[in-house]
Amino acid sequence: MKDLLRTADLSRDDVELLLATAADFAVNPLKASSALAHRTVAIYMTKPSTRTRLASETAVAHLGGTPIFIRGDDLQLGRGETIADTAKIISGFASALIVRTFAQSDVDELGSAGSIPVINALTDDDHPTQLLADWLTIRENFGSDISGRKFTYLGDGNNMSHAWLIMGAIMGAHVVTATPEGKWAPDAGVIAQARAIAATTGATIEILHDPREAAREASVLYTDVWMSMGDPESERAEKTRVLAPFSVDQDLMSLTAKDAIFMHCLPAHRGEEVSAEIIDGPRSVVWREALHRRTTIQALLFHLTRGEIHGRQ
Ligand code: CP
Ligand code: NVA
């Protein structure tokens, strides 16, 4: 597999390899410090980023390479140069391209037109690199035996909810999303794909709309911002009202398993999708989770550039 365009591209074996390497990089960041020596990695983002940008640039540095950060309007793309031509040019200089943008189809096109690995660093539909960090964090807390455990995402049925379902399916986990019904539920096509993967891995996929049922006996409560990058401001008031019951607070957390953890991809809005006492409290693993954005992107760059990720056939 050349690129990581979608979470669903990854096989269980790929994820296991990436988590093992990332765990090594967490202990020794410079373990492969000449893997990308004298090479560059382009990081192209048309949406803001704190973690993914810092994690990616640091990961490239730890592999001995040089990151080239390109902001949305820096390229000639905005002046009519095609995505395909852009991909060919970047492929002539860099060893990989990390992209954050709106349309999944743009990332797919960069992947098909470019000859170097292209990594999806968030689109409107998906966020695969986040899920690698999330699953390394889950592993650190619960080990490899996750039988009997339930992993719950609460809130907006957005890119994160999609990636949560698909990665849970790949990992053979019992994954739950609890979102409002209707336009803020996860995409039906993604649910169908998660169920299809689950049929091959033994995962259980539960699509719920009751936050209390979803939280009961869960090992993880995960949430994300209610307004994603690019969401129309005109929807804010309605979304805030409809999503309010899904806010992770002490009341919901008290329903979970005794050793449950709280996770969030960040950025967080205290008092909206999570209360301050939960995200800043003892169950929260969000800082470790954020650190693993670097270790997992480093692992991904290391293995993709060596042709060692084979994909889910
Ligand atoms: N979690 C995440 O992707 O954060 P950034 O938007 O800061 O990159
Ligand atoms: N759903 C959020 C995730 C941010 C990391 C967004 O797309 O803005």
CSV table of C-alpha atoms and ligand atoms in Angstrom, one decimal:
chain,number,residue,atom,x,y,z
A,1,MET,CA,0.0,0.0,0.0
A,2,LYS,CA,1.5,3.3,-1.1
A,3,ASP,CA,-0.8,5.8,0.8
A,4,LEU,CA,-2.9,6.0,4.0
A,5,LEU,CA,-5.9,7.8,2.5
A,6,ARG,CA,-8.6,6.3,4.8
A,7,THR,CA,-8.8,4.5,8.2
A,8,ALA,CA,-10.4,1.5,6.3
A,9,ASP,CA,-7.2,1.1,4.2
A,10,LEU,CA,-5.4,-0.4,7.2
A,11,SER,CA,-5.3,-4.1,8.1
A,12,ARG,CA,-5.1,-5.4,11.7
A,13,ASP,CA,-1.5,-6.5,10.9
A,14,ASP,CA,-0.7,-3.0,9.7
A,15,VAL,CA,-2.1,-1.4,12.9
A,16,GLU,CA,-0.2,-3.9,15.1
A,17,LEU,CA,3.1,-3.1,13.3
A,18,LEU,CA,2.5,0.6,13.6
A,19,LEU,CA,1.5,0.5,17.3
A,20,ALA,CA,4.6,-1.6,18.1
A,21,THR,CA,6.9,0.8,16.3
A,22,ALA,CA,5.2,3.8,17.8
A,23,ALA,CA,5.6,2.3,21.3
A,24,ASP,CA,9.4,2.0,20.5
A,25,PHE,CA,9.5,5.6,19.3
A,26,ALA,CA,7.7,6.7,22.5
A,27,VAL,CA,10.6,5.3,24.5
A,28,ASN,CA,13.4,6.2,22.1
A,29,PRO,CA,12.4,9.0,19.6
A,30,LEU,CA,15.7,8.8,17.8
A,31,LYS,CA,15.7,5.0,17.2
A,32,ALA,CA,15.6,5.5,13.4
A,33,SER,CA,17.2,8.9,13.3
A,34,SER,CA,18.7,8.5,9.8
A,35,ALA,CA,15.6,6.9,8.1
A,36,LEU,CA,14.8,10.1,6.3
A,37,ALA,CA,18.3,11.7,6.3
A,38,HIS,CA,18.7,14.3,3.6
A,39,ARG,CA,15.0,13.8,2.5
A,40,THR,CA,12.0,16.1,2.9
A,41,VAL,CA,8.3,15.5,3.8
A,42,ALA,CA,5.7,18.0,2.6
A,43,ILE,CA,2.9,18.9,5.0
A,44,TYR,CA,0.1,20.6,3.2
A,45,MET,CA,-2.8,22.0,5.3
A,46,THR,CA,-5.9,24.0,4.2
A,47,LYS,CA,-7.4,23.8,7.7
A,48,PRO,CA,-5.8,24.8,11.0
A,49,SER,CA,-3.9,22.3,13.1
A,50,THR,CA,-2.0,22.4,16.4
A,51,ARG,CA,-1.2,18.7,17.2
A,52,THR,CA,-1.0,17.2,13.8
A,53,ARG,CA,1.3,19.8,12.4
A,54,LEU,CA,3.6,19.8,15.4
A,55,ALA,CA,3.5,16.0,15.6
A,56,SER,CA,4.3,15.6,11.9
A,57,GLU,CA,7.1,18.2,11.8
A,58,THR,CA,8.7,16.7,14.9
A,59,ALA,CA,8.3,13.1,13.6
A,60,VAL,CA,10.1,14.0,10.4
A,61,ALA,CA,12.9,15.7,12.4
A,62,HIS,CA,13.3,12.6,14.6
A,63,LEU,CA,13.6,10.5,11.5
A,64,GLY,CA,16.4,12.7,10.3
A,65,GLY,CA,14.4,14.5,7.6
A,66,THR,CA,13.3,18.0,7.0
A,67,PRO,CA,9.6,19.0,7.0
A,68,ILE,CA,8.3,21.5,4.5
A,69,PHE,CA,5.1,23.1,5.8
A,70,ILE,CA,2.8,24.4,3.1
A,71,ARG,CA,-0.2,26.5,4.1
A,72,GLY,CA,-3.4,26.2,2.1
A,73,ASP,CA,-3.0,29.3,-0.1
A,74,ASP,CA,0.8,29.0,-0.6
A,75,LEU,CA,0.5,26.7,-3.6
A,76,GLN,CA,-0.4,27.5,-7.2
A,77,LEU,CA,-3.4,25.2,-6.7
A,78,GLY,CA,-5.4,28.3,-5.7
A,79,ARG,CA,-4.5,29.8,-9.1
A,80,GLY,CA,-5.8,27.0,-11.2
A,81,GLU,CA,-2.9,24.5,-11.2
A,82,THR,CA,-4.4,21.0,-11.0
A,83,ILE,CA,-4.2,18.6,-8.1
A,84,ALA,CA,-2.6,16.0,-10.4
A,85,ASP,CA,0.1,18.4,-11.5
A,86,THR,CA,0.7,19.5,-7.9
A,87,ALA,CA,1.0,15.9,-6.8
A,88,LYS,CA,3.6,15.1,-9.5
A,89,ILE,CA,5.7,18.1,-8.6
A,90,ILE,CA,5.6,17.4,-4.8
A,91,SER,CA,6.6,13.7,-5.7
A,92,GLY,CA,9.7,15.0,-7.4
A,93,PHE,CA,11.0,16.7,-4.3
A,94,ALA,CA,9.6,15.1,-1.1
A,95,SER,CA,9.6,11.5,0.2
A,96,ALA,CA,6.0,11.7,1.5
A,97,LEU,CA,3.1,14.1,1.6
A,98,ILE,CA,0.9,14.7,4.7
A,99,VAL,CA,-2.4,16.5,3.8
A,100,ARG,CA,-5.2,18.1,5.8
A,101,THR,CA,-8.1,19.4,3.8
A,102,PHE,CA,-11.8,19.4,3.3
A,103,ALA,CA,-12.8,17.0,0.5
A,104,GLN,CA,-11.7,13.3,0.8
A,105,SER,CA,-11.7,13.2,-3.0
A,106,ASP,CA,-8.8,15.8,-3.1
A,107,VAL,CA,-6.7,13.5,-0.9
A,108,ASP,CA,-7.6,10.5,-3.0
A,109,GLU,CA,-6.5,12.4,-6.1
A,110,LEU,CA,-3.2,13.5,-4.6
A,111,GLY,CA,-2.6,9.8,-3.7
A,112,SER,CA,-3.4,8.5,-7.2
A,113,ALA,CA,-1.5,11.2,-9.1
A,114,GLY,CA,1.6,11.2,-6.8
A,115,SER,CA,4.3,8.6,-6.7
A,116,ILE,CA,5.2,9.2,-3.0
A,117,PRO,CA,3.2,8.1,0.1
A,118,VAL,CA,0.2,10.4,0.8
A,119,ILE,CA,-1.1,10.5,4.3
A,120,ASN,CA,-4.6,11.8,5.2
A,121,ALA,CA,-4.1,14.1,8.2
A,122,LEU,CA,-7.9,14.8,8.4
A,123,THR,CA,-10.6,15.4,5.9
A,124,ASP,CA,-14.3,16.1,6.4
A,125,ASP,CA,-14.9,12.3,6.4
A,126,ASP,CA,-12.0,10.7,8.2
A,127,HIS,CA,-9.0,11.1,10.6
A,128,PRO,CA,-6.9,7.9,10.3
A,129,THR,CA,-3.7,9.2,12.0
A,130,GLN,CA,-5.7,10.3,15.1
A,131,LEU,CA,-7.0,6.7,15.5
A,132,LEU,CA,-3.5,5.3,15.6
A,133,ALA,CA,-2.7,7.5,18.5
A,134,ASP,CA,-6.0,6.7,20.1
A,135,TRP,CA,-5.4,2.9,19.9
A,136,LEU,CA,-1.9,3.2,21.2
A,137,THR,CA,-3.3,5.0,24.2
A,138,ILE,CA,-6.0,2.4,24.6
A,139,ARG,CA,-3.3,-0.4,24.4
A,140,GLU,CA,-1.3,1.4,27.1
A,141,ASN,CA,-4.2,1.5,29.4
A,142,PHE,CA,-5.9,-1.9,28.8
A,143,GLY,CA,-3.3,-4.1,27.1
A,144,SER,CA,-4.1,-6.3,24.1
A,145,ASP,CA,-7.0,-8.3,25.6
A,146,ILE,CA,-10.0,-6.1,25.1
A,147,SER,CA,-12.6,-8.9,25.3
A,148,GLY,CA,-15.6,-7.7,27.3
A,149,ARG,CA,-14.6,-4.1,26.9
A,150,LYS,CA,-16.8,-1.4,25.3
A,151,PHE,CA,-15.4,1.7,23.6
A,152,THR,CA,-17.9,4.5,23.3
A,153,TYR,CA,-17.8,7.7,21.2
A,154,LEU,CA,-20.3,10.4,22.1
A,155,GLY,CA,-21.3,13.5,20.3
A,156,ASP,CA,-21.3,14.7,16.7
A,157,GLY,CA,-21.5,12.0,14.0
A,158,ASN,CA,-18.5,13.5,12.2
A,159,ASN,CA,-15.1,12.5,10.8
A,160,MET,CA,-13.9,11.3,14.2
A,161,SER,CA,-17.0,9.2,14.8
A,162,HIS,CA,-16.4,7.5,11.4
A,163,ALA,CA,-12.7,6.8,12.1
A,164,TRP,CA,-13.7,5.5,15.6
A,165,LEU,CA,-16.2,3.0,14.1
A,166,ILE,CA,-13.9,1.8,11.3
A,167,MET,CA,-10.8,1.4,13.5
A,168,GLY,CA,-12.8,-0.4,16.2
A,169,ALA,CA,-14.1,-2.8,13.5
A,170,ILE,CA,-10.5,-3.4,12.3
A,171,MET,CA,-9.4,-4.1,15.9
A,172,GLY,CA,-12.2,-6.5,16.6
A,173,ALA,CA,-13.5,-4.3,19.4
A,174,HIS,CA,-17.0,-3.6,20.7
A,175,VAL,CA,-17.4,0.0,19.5
A,176,VAL,CA,-20.3,2.3,20.1
A,177,THR,CA,-21.3,5.7,18.8
A,178,ALA,CA,-24.0,7.7,20.5
A,179,THR,CA,-25.0,10.7,18.5
A,180,PRO,CA,-28.3,12.5,17.7
A,181,GLU,CA,-30.5,10.9,15.1
A,182,GLY,CA,-30.7,12.4,11.6
A,183,LYS,CA,-28.2,14.8,10.1
A,184,TRP,CA,-25.6,14.6,13.0
A,185,ALA,CA,-25.5,10.8,13.0
A,186,PRO,CA,-22.6,9.0,11.4
A,187,ASP,CA,-22.8,8.5,7.7
A,188,ALA,CA,-24.8,5.4,6.7
A,189,GLY,CA,-22.1,4.2,4.2
A,190,VAL,CA,-19.5,4.3,7.0
A,191,ILE,CA,-21.7,2.3,9.3
A,192,ALA,CA,-22.3,-0.3,6.6
A,193,GLN,CA,-18.5,-0.5,6.0
A,194,ALA,CA,-17.8,-0.8,9.7
A,195,ARG,CA,-20.3,-3.7,9.9
A,196,ALA,CA,-18.8,-5.4,6.9
A,197,ILE,CA,-15.3,-5.2,8.4
A,198,ALA,CA,-16.7,-6.3,11.8
A,199,ALA,CA,-18.1,-9.5,10.1
A,200,THR,CA,-14.5,-10.5,9.3
A,201,THR,CA,-12.9,-9.5,12.6
A,202,GLY,CA,-15.5,-10.4,15.3
A,203,ALA,CA,-16.0,-6.7,16.2
A,204,THR,CA,-19.4,-5.5,17.5
A,205,ILE,CA,-20.7,-2.2,16.1
A,206,GLU,CA,-23.5,-0.4,18.1
A,207,ILE,CA,-25.1,2.7,16.7
A,208,LEU,CA,-27.0,4.4,19.6
A,209,HIS,CA,-28.7,7.6,20.3
A,210,ASP,CA,-29.0,7.3,24.0
A,211,PRO,CA,-25.9,8.7,25.8
A,212,ARG,CA,-26.6,6.9,29.1
A,213,GLU,CA,-27.0,3.5,27.4
A,214,ALA,CA,-23.8,4.1,25.5
A,215,ALA,CA,-21.8,5.1,28.6
A,216,ARG,CA,-23.0,2.2,30.8
A,217,GLU,CA,-20.0,-0.1,31.6
A,218,ALA,CA,-17.9,1.5,28.9
A,219,SER,CA,-14.1,1.4,29.2
A,220,VAL,CA,-13.6,4.5,27.2
A,221,LEU,CA,-15.8,7.6,26.7
A,222,TYR,CA,-14.5,9.5,23.7
A,223,THR,CA,-15.7,12.8,22.4
A,224,ASP,CA,-14.9,15.6,19.9
A,225,VAL,CA,-15.8,19.2,19.3
A,226,TRP,CA,-19.4,19.9,18.3
A,227,MET,CA,-18.4,22.3,15.6
A,228,SER,CA,-15.8,20.8,13.2
A,229,MET,CA,-13.6,22.9,11.0
A,230,GLY,CA,-15.8,23.9,8.0
A,231,ASP,CA,-19.1,23.4,9.8
A,232,PRO,CA,-21.5,26.2,9.0
A,233,GLU,CA,-21.8,28.8,11.8
A,234,SER,CA,-25.6,28.9,11.0
A,235,GLU,CA,-25.9,25.5,12.6
A,236,ARG,CA,-24.2,26.3,15.9
A,237,ALA,CA,-27.2,27.1,18.0
A,238,GLU,CA,-29.2,24.1,16.9
A,239,LYS,CA,-26.2,21.8,17.2
A,240,THR,CA,-25.4,23.0,20.7
A,241,ARG,CA,-29.0,22.3,21.8
A,242,VAL,CA,-29.3,18.9,20.1
A,243,LEU,CA,-25.8,17.7,21.3
A,244,ALA,CA,-26.1,18.9,24.9
A,245,PRO,CA,-27.3,15.5,26.3
A,246,PHE,CA,-24.1,13.9,24.9
A,247,SER,CA,-21.8,16.2,26.8
A,248,VAL,CA,-19.4,14.1,28.9
A,249,ASP,CA,-19.8,15.1,32.5
A,250,GLN,CA,-19.5,13.4,35.9
A,251,ASP,CA,-23.0,12.0,35.6
A,252,LEU,CA,-22.2,10.1,32.4
A,253,MET,CA,-18.7,9.1,33.6
A,254,SER,CA,-20.2,7.6,36.8
A,255,LEU,CA,-22.0,5.0,34.6
A,256,THR,CA,-18.8,3.6,33.1
A,257,ALA,CA,-16.6,0.7,34.1
A,258,LYS,CA,-14.4,1.2,37.2
A,259,ASP,CA,-11.2,1.6,35.2
A,260,ALA,CA,-12.7,3.7,32.4
A,261,ILE,CA,-10.7,6.5,30.8
A,262,PHE,CA,-11.7,9.7,29.1
A,263,MET,CA,-10.3,10.4,25.6
A,264,HIS,CA,-10.6,13.4,23.2
A,265,CYS,CA,-8.7,14.1,20.0
A,266,LEU,CA,-8.5,17.8,21.0
A,267,PRO,CA,-9.0,20.8,20.6
A,268,ALA,CA,-11.5,20.7,23.5
A,269,HIS,CA,-14.2,23.1,24.5
A,270,ARG,CA,-14.8,22.8,28.2
A,271,GLY,CA,-18.4,23.3,29.1
A,272,GLU,CA,-19.5,22.1,25.7
A,273,GLU,CA,-18.7,18.5,24.7
A,274,VAL,CA,-16.9,17.8,28.0
A,275,SER,CA,-16.8,19.3,31.5
A,276,ALA,CA,-13.6,20.7,32.9
A,277,GLU,CA,-13.7,18.3,35.8
A,278,ILE,CA,-13.6,15.3,33.4
A,279,ILE,CA,-11.0,16.5,30.9
A,280,ASP,CA,-8.8,17.8,33.7
A,281,GLY,CA,-9.6,15.0,36.1
A,282,PRO,CA,-7.9,11.7,36.9
A,283,ARG,CA,-9.6,9.6,34.3
A,284,SER,CA,-8.5,11.8,31.4
A,285,VAL,CA,-5.6,10.5,29.2
A,286,VAL,CA,-5.8,13.3,26.6
A,287,TRP,CA,-2.2,14.5,27.1
A,288,ARG,CA,-0.7,11.1,26.6
A,289,GLU,CA,-3.1,10.6,23.6
A,290,ALA,CA,-1.8,13.9,22.1
A,291,LEU,CA,1.8,12.9,22.6
A,292,HIS,CA,1.1,9.7,20.6
A,293,ARG,CA,0.2,11.8,17.6
A,294,ARG,CA,4.0,12.2,17.2
A,295,THR,CA,4.9,8.6,17.9
A,296,THR,CA,2.3,7.1,15.6
A,297,ILE,CA,2.9,9.6,12.7
A,298,GLN,CA,6.6,8.8,13.0
A,299,ALA,CA,5.9,5.1,12.8
A,300,LEU,CA,3.6,5.6,9.8
A,301,LEU,CA,6.2,7.7,7.9
A,302,PHE,CA,8.9,5.1,8.8
A,303,HIS,CA,7.0,2.1,7.5
A,304,LEU,CA,5.1,3.7,4.6
A,305,THR,CA,8.4,5.1,3.1
A,306,ARG,CA,9.9,1.6,3.4
A,307,GLY,CA,6.9,-0.1,1.7
A,308,GLU,CA,6.0,-2.1,4.8
A,309,ILE,CA,2.3,-1.3,5.1
A,310,HIS,CA,0.3,-3.8,3.0
A,311,GLY,CA,-3.3,-2.6,3.5
A,312,ARG,CA,-6.6,-4.4,4.0
A,313,GLN,CA,-7.2,-6.5,0.9
B,1,CP,N1,-6.5,16.1,17.0
B,1,CP,C1,-6.0,16.9,16.0
B,1,CP,O1,-6.0,16.5,14.9
B,1,CP,O2,-5.6,18.1,16.4
B,1,CP,P1,-5.1,19.4,15.5
B,1,CP,O3,-6.4,19.8,14.8
B,1,CP,O4,-4.6,20.4,16.5
B,1,CP,O5,-4.1,18.9,14.5
B,2,NVA,N1,-14.0,16.9,14.1
B,2,NVA,C1,-12.9,17.8,14.3
B,2,NVA,C2,-11.7,17.1,14.6
B,2,NVA,C3,-10.5,18.0,14.9
B,2,NVA,C4,-9.2,17.3,15.2
B,2,NVA,C5,-12.8,18.7,13.0
B,2,NVA,O1,-12.8,18.1,11.9
B,2,NVA,O2,-12.6,19.9,13.1
